[in-house]
Tab-separated table of C-alpha atoms in Angstrom:
chain	number	residue	atom	x	y	z
A	275	UNK	CA	0.053	0.040	-0.097
A	276	UNK	CA	1.400	3.358	-1.185
A	277	UNK	CA	0.298	6.961	-0.778
A	278	UNK	CA	1.639	9.514	-3.203
A	279	UNK	CA	1.823	12.694	-1.101
A	280	UNK	CA	4.430	14.421	-3.282
A	281	UNK	CA	7.440	13.716	-5.327
A	282	UNK	CA	8.496	10.366	-6.699
A	283	UNK	CA	8.747	7.399	-4.097
A	284	UNK	CA	9.660	3.955	-5.264
A	285	UNK	CA	8.789	1.220	-2.808
A	286	UNK	CA	9.312	-1.819	-5.072
A	287	UNK	CA	12.647	-2.566	-3.331
A	288	UNK	CA	10.993	-3.004	-0.077
A	289	UNK	CA	7.669	-4.782	-1.091
A	290	UNK	CA	5.462	-5.241	-3.951
A	291	UNK	CA	2.491	-2.847	-3.487
A	292	UNK	CA	-1.048	-4.066	-3.584
A	293	UNK	CA	-2.562	-0.648	-4.593
A	294	UNK	CA	-1.407	2.961	-4.969
A	295	UNK	CA	-3.109	6.248	-3.969
A	296	UNK	CA	-2.546	9.710	-5.157
A	297	UNK	CA	-4.745	12.178	-3.031
A	298	UNK	CA	-6.103	15.510	-4.422
A	299	UNK	CA	-3.597	17.454	-6.201
A	300	UNK	CA	-2.962	21.235	-5.395
A	301	UNK	CA	-0.080	23.770	-5.712
A	302	UNK	CA	2.308	23.030	-3.095
A	303	UNK	CA	6.039	22.110	-2.710
A	304	UNK	CA	6.486	23.840	-6.100
A	305	UNK	CA	10.091	24.111	-5.736
A	306	UNK	CA	10.392	20.415	-5.819
A	307	UNK	CA	7.295	19.276	-7.939
A	308	UNK	CA	6.770	22.128	-10.403
A	309	UNK	CA	4.609	25.295	-11.018
A	310	UNK	CA	1.732	23.694	-12.589
A	311	UNK	CA	-1.042	21.058	-11.524
A	312	UNK	CA	0.120	19.123	-14.600
A	313	UNK	CA	3.820	19.159	-13.702
A	314	UNK	CA	2.977	18.088	-10.090
A	315	UNK	CA	0.560	15.430	-11.287
A	316	UNK	CA	3.351	13.994	-13.313
A	317	UNK	CA	5.605	13.764	-10.428
A	318	UNK	CA	3.049	12.137	-8.282
A	319	UNK	CA	2.023	9.727	-11.036
A	320	UNK	CA	5.626	8.408	-10.472
A	321	UNK	CA	3.848	6.163	-7.799
A	322	UNK	CA	2.083	4.177	-10.318
A	323	UNK	CA	3.648	0.804	-10.887
A	324	UNK	CA	3.063	-1.685	-13.705
A	325	UNK	CA	-0.234	-3.488	-13.165
A	326	UNK	CA	-0.910	-2.108	-9.625
A	327	UNK	CA	-4.394	-0.549	-9.224
A	328	UNK	CA	-4.248	3.101	-8.661
A	329	UNK	CA	-6.932	5.211	-6.602
A	330	UNK	CA	-7.033	8.824	-6.920
A	331	UNK	CA	-9.108	11.842	-5.415
A	332	UNK	CA	-7.702	14.153	-7.836
A	333	UNK	CA	-10.396	16.610	-9.274
A	334	UNK	CA	-8.369	18.844	-11.628
A	335	UNK	CA	-8.999	17.712	-15.227
A	336	UNK	CA	-5.426	18.545	-16.059
A	337	UNK	CA	-4.048	16.472	-13.300
A	338	UNK	CA	-6.297	13.508	-14.113
A	339	UNK	CA	-5.245	13.665	-17.992
A	340	UNK	CA	-1.636	13.088	-16.619
A	341	UNK	CA	-2.703	10.351	-14.183
A	342	UNK	CA	-4.716	8.357	-16.837
A	343	UNK	CA	-2.103	8.479	-19.166
A	344	UNK	CA	0.580	7.183	-16.963
A	345	UNK	CA	-2.003	4.555	-15.699
A	346	UNK	CA	-2.484	3.395	-19.259
A	347	UNK	CA	1.210	3.276	-20.196
A	348	UNK	CA	1.701	1.046	-16.907
A	349	UNK	CA	-1.314	-1.020	-17.505
A	350	UNK	CA	-2.609	-0.180	-13.998
A	351	UNK	CA	-6.427	-0.056	-13.219
A	352	UNK	CA	-7.428	3.485	-12.438
A	353	UNK	CA	-10.142	4.236	-9.943
A	354	UNK	CA	-11.277	7.822	-9.653
A	355	UNK	CA	-13.433	8.806	-6.658
A	356	UNK	CA	-16.874	10.203	-6.999
A	357	UNK	CA	-19.734	10.924	-4.842
A	358	UNK	CA	-20.500	13.550	-2.280
A	359	UNK	CA	-22.512	14.850	0.533
A	360	UNK	CA	-25.933	13.797	0.992
A	361	UNK	CA	-28.935	15.572	2.182
A	362	UNK	CA	-29.759	14.691	5.885
A	363	UNK	CA	-32.644	15.628	8.284
A	364	UNK	CA	-31.618	17.782	11.304
A	365	UNK	CA	-31.361	21.204	12.496
A	366	UNK	CA	-29.082	23.745	10.934
A	367	UNK	CA	-26.661	23.508	14.015
A	368	UNK	CA	-26.653	19.577	13.737
A	369	UNK	CA	-25.908	19.688	9.886
A	370	UNK	CA	-23.101	21.954	10.641
A	371	UNK	CA	-21.413	19.467	12.689
A	372	UNK	CA	-22.128	16.548	10.667
A	373	UNK	CA	-21.470	15.838	7.034
A	374	UNK	CA	-23.063	12.694	5.938
A	375	UNK	CA	-21.641	11.521	2.621
A	376	UNK	CA	-22.334	8.469	0.130
A	377	UNK	CA	-19.909	6.935	-2.409
A	378	UNK	CA	-20.093	4.155	-4.500
A	379	UNK	CA	-17.268	1.791	-5.674
A	380	UNK	CA	-18.568	-1.059	-8.130
A	381	UNK	CA	-21.066	-2.669	-6.201
A	382	UNK	CA	-20.230	-1.317	-2.747
A	383	UNK	CA	-21.935	1.638	-1.471
A	384	UNK	CA	-20.476	3.565	1.545
A	385	UNK	CA	-22.522	5.893	3.672
A	386	UNK	CA	-20.557	7.715	6.287
A	387	UNK	CA	-19.943	10.737	8.546
A	388	UNK	CA	-16.375	11.490	8.757
A	389	UNK	CA	-15.023	11.853	12.498
A	390	UNK	CA	-12.657	14.977	11.153
A	391	UNK	CA	-14.692	18.200	10.608
A	392	UNK	CA	-15.084	19.757	7.571
A	393	UNK	CA	-17.017	18.984	4.057
A	394	UNK	CA	-13.572	18.283	2.448
A	395	UNK	CA	-12.891	15.218	4.783
A	396	UNK	CA	-15.664	13.273	2.748
A	397	UNK	CA	-13.598	13.221	-0.249
A	398	UNK	CA	-10.295	12.414	1.605
A	399	UNK	CA	-12.402	9.601	3.339
A	400	UNK	CA	-13.580	8.222	0.150
A	401	UNK	CA	-10.180	7.909	-1.372
A	402	UNK	CA	-9.125	5.730	1.694
A	403	UNK	CA	-12.369	3.604	1.249
A	404	UNK	CA	-11.698	3.311	-2.505
A	405	UNK	CA	-8.239	1.775	-1.661
A	406	UNK	CA	-9.783	-0.489	0.878
A	407	UNK	CA	-12.289	-1.780	-1.651
A	408	UNK	CA	-9.532	-2.569	-4.026
A	409	UNK	CA	-7.579	-4.395	-1.264
A	410	UNK	CA	-10.926	-6.208	-0.456
A	411	UNK	CA	-10.964	-7.671	-3.769
A	412	UNK	CA	-7.351	-8.406	-4.633
A	413	UNK	CA	-5.712	-9.146	-1.196
A	414	UNK	CA	-8.148	-10.416	1.409
A	415	UNK	CA	-11.849	-9.714	2.282
A	416	UNK	CA	-12.412	-6.944	4.755
A	417	UNK	CA	-15.268	-5.807	6.916
A	418	UNK	CA	-17.068	-2.801	5.416
A	419	UNK	CA	-18.463	-1.883	8.789
A	420	UNK	CA	-14.947	-1.662	10.322
A	421	UNK	CA	-14.034	0.582	7.202
A	422	UNK	CA	-16.756	2.952	7.857
A	423	UNK	CA	-16.093	2.708	11.735
A	424	UNK	CA	-12.471	3.721	11.146
A	425	UNK	CA	-13.592	6.721	9.016
A	426	UNK	CA	-16.010	7.864	11.653
A	427	UNK	CA	-13.459	7.376	14.548
A	428	UNK	CA	-10.599	9.019	13.004
A	429	UNK	CA	-9.083	11.938	14.727
A	430	UNK	CA	-6.110	14.322	13.353
A	431	UNK	CA	-4.462	16.841	15.726
A	432	UNK	CA	-3.744	20.262	14.057
A	433	UNK	CA	-6.568	19.779	11.329
A	434	UNK	CA	-9.615	21.789	12.194
A	435	UNK	CA	-8.719	20.573	16.039
A	436	UNK	CA	-11.039	21.951	18.681
A	437	UNK	CA	-8.896	22.397	21.630
A	438	UNK	CA	-11.234	24.367	24.062
A	439	UNK	CA	-14.783	25.453	24.316
A	440	UNK	CA	-14.757	28.966	26.050
A	441	UNK	CA	-13.835	30.435	23.939
A	442	UNK	CA	-14.180	27.872	21.120
A	443	UNK	CA	-10.528	27.522	19.827
A	444	UNK	CA	-9.573	25.735	16.813
A	445	UNK	CA	-6.055	24.819	15.303
A	446	UNK	CA	-5.546	24.215	11.506
A	447	UNK	CA	-2.527	23.824	9.358
A	448	UNK	CA	-3.698	25.725	6.162
A	449	UNK	CA	-0.283	25.727	4.988
A	450	UNK	CA	-0.962	26.213	1.390
A	451	UNK	CA	-3.707	27.725	-1.077
A	452	UNK	CA	-5.891	24.558	-1.054
A	453	UNK	CA	-5.765	24.171	2.708
A	454	UNK	CA	-6.765	27.869	2.839
A	455	UNK	CA	-9.705	27.140	0.555
A	456	UNK	CA	-11.133	24.315	2.664
A	457	UNK	CA	-10.455	26.155	5.865
A	458	UNK	CA	-12.409	29.142	4.414
A	459	UNK	CA	-15.295	26.648	3.467
A	460	UNK	CA	-15.309	25.358	7.030
A	461	UNK	CA	-15.478	28.682	8.506
A	462	UNK	CA	-18.391	30.003	6.444
A	463	UNK	CA	-20.231	26.608	7.153
A	464	UNK	CA	-19.410	26.030	10.752
A	465	UNK	CA	-18.502	29.424	12.514
A	466	UNK	CA	-21.491	31.511	12.873
A	467	UNK	CA	-19.661	34.288	14.655
A	468	UNK	CA	-16.880	36.280	13.287
A	469	UNK	CA	-13.646	35.000	14.826
A	470	UNK	CA	-10.326	36.114	15.885
A	471	UNK	CA	-7.724	34.734	13.838
A	472	UNK	CA	-4.091	34.042	14.914
A	473	UNK	CA	-2.095	33.706	11.804
A	474	UNK	CA	1.765	32.824	11.146
A	475	UNK	CA	3.166	31.114	7.998
A	476	UNK	CA	6.491	30.143	6.290
A	477	UNK	CA	7.728	32.743	4.028
A	478	UNK	CA	8.088	30.388	0.948
A	479	UNK	CA	4.393	29.649	1.135
A	480	UNK	CA	1.380	31.419	-0.672
A	481	UNK	CA	0.974	34.024	2.066
A	482	UNK	CA	-0.905	36.423	-0.053
A	483	UNK	CA	-3.371	33.747	-1.510
A	484	UNK	CA	-4.212	32.587	2.143
A	485	UNK	CA	-4.736	36.107	3.387
A	486	UNK	CA	-7.112	36.951	0.671
A	487	UNK	CA	-8.970	33.865	1.611
A	488	UNK	CA	-8.902	33.978	5.403
A	489	UNK	CA	-8.661	37.510	6.513
A	490	UNK	CA	-11.996	38.591	5.290
A	491	UNK	CA	-13.695	35.945	7.596
A	492	UNK	CA	-12.006	37.358	10.728
A	493	UNK	CA	-12.959	40.531	12.749
A	494	UNK	CA	-9.542	40.743	14.114
A	495	UNK	CA	-6.232	39.314	12.879
A	496	UNK	CA	-3.184	38.786	15.172
A	497	UNK	CA	-0.059	38.214	13.160
A	498	UNK	CA	2.608	36.394	14.982
A	499	UNK	CA	5.754	34.165	14.363
A	500	UNK	CA	7.824	31.360	15.640
A	501	UNK	CA	11.507	31.108	16.313
A	502	UNK	CA	12.325	29.296	13.082
A	503	UNK	CA	14.506	30.611	10.010
A	504	UNK	CA	11.740	29.973	7.305
A	505	UNK	CA	9.016	31.677	9.326
A	506	UNK	CA	7.834	35.160	7.804
A	507	UNK	CA	8.071	37.959	10.057
A	508	UNK	CA	4.597	39.647	11.074
A	509	UNK	CA	5.617	42.743	9.122
A	510	UNK	CA	6.443	40.678	6.062
A	511	UNK	CA	2.764	39.207	6.220
A	512	UNK	CA	1.381	42.591	6.770
A	513	UNK	CA	3.012	43.891	3.625
A	514	UNK	CA	1.217	41.227	1.616
A	515	UNK	CA	-2.271	41.917	3.407
A	516	UNK	CA	-2.414	45.928	3.358
A	517	UNK	CA	-6.103	45.907	2.464
A	518	UNK	CA	-6.820	44.346	5.772
A	519	UNK	CA	-4.561	46.465	7.933
A	520	UNK	CA	-7.290	48.183	9.744
A	521	UNK	CA	-8.140	44.980	11.836
A	522	UNK	CA	-4.556	43.476	11.949
A	523	UNK	CA	-2.544	43.677	15.156
A	524	UNK	CA	1.164	42.565	15.341
A	525	UNK	CA	2.217	40.553	18.290
A	526	UNK	CA	5.525	38.737	17.638
A	527	UNK	CA	5.360	36.690	20.850
A	528	UNK	CA	3.267	33.581	20.196
A	529	UNK	CA	2.419	33.291	23.873
A	530	UNK	CA	1.118	36.816	24.140
A	531	UNK	CA	-0.665	36.464	20.782
A	532	UNK	CA	-2.677	33.455	22.250
A	533	UNK	CA	-3.362	35.429	25.445
A	534	UNK	CA	-4.608	38.393	23.296
A	535	UNK	CA	-6.902	36.398	21.082
A	536	UNK	CA	-8.536	34.852	23.974
A	537	UNK	CA	-9.319	38.109	25.465
A	538	UNK	CA	-10.538	39.793	22.008
A	539	UNK	CA	-12.860	36.635	21.758
A	540	UNK	CA	-14.279	36.454	24.964
A	541	UNK	CA	-15.558	33.152	26.615
A	542	UNK	CA	-18.489	33.127	24.099
A	543	UNK	CA	-16.452	33.879	20.976
A	544	UNK	CA	-14.178	31.933	18.515
A	545	UNK	CA	-10.531	31.793	17.940
A	546	UNK	CA	-8.748	30.158	15.010
A	547	UNK	CA	-5.040	29.727	14.966
A	548	UNK	CA	-3.876	28.856	11.259
A	549	UNK	CA	-1.054	28.879	8.886
A	550	UNK	CA	1.997	26.706	8.458
A	551	UNK	CA	1.790	23.378	10.562
A	552	UNK	CA	4.801	24.537	12.539
């Protein structure tokens, strides 16, 4: 079992893979993978092995074209994940917390609500279920109920992680443009109150793009940093986010930034700490 998270990786010297996975493809690590989705898809498609099934959640037509071409060259069966969120009964508040999905792979239909928050986690979970469906057929029978149970019980620190209730305090590693996009969607779906945003990012990341997506969603933005050579200084982030200057505060100390955010939000407010995973 292999997962193509970025760059070429050859596991054939370790073990013959049963199935390979390429998750959704976005602009990230361009210095290594290339500056277009097609180039990044080409690098990630290096995981495709002769005759080994490949499951992908890639949504870009450009990326899929590259992956299909490589799969055809290698004689690898390609499964693309398709499906989506279903309508469910319940109050608006309940629907904000729960994201029911339905996906079909061959004769198997999976209905599940991911344990990880955010509508994007349905697609991520479906990729995992697609890989398990392949293993079920070519390796050994797997319990469909336990597959769904695993998806619904999964937890991942630092990914829309709720760490306190008063105020509600979320952590998220929206470290690239795609991450900022799904975080923006979560904010609009889930957070009814305007939140206080603590923001720090590596200087080689898409700071301007992330700011344009996230900063309009906050009523107050606290720019901070961490003691690391790659980290952007708060002043550097501010220079890329001038349109939002009126609601930006600079606090270089992360500890003081956290305290300030809690005070600004109050016990009934919302704080979101986001940016690079560091």
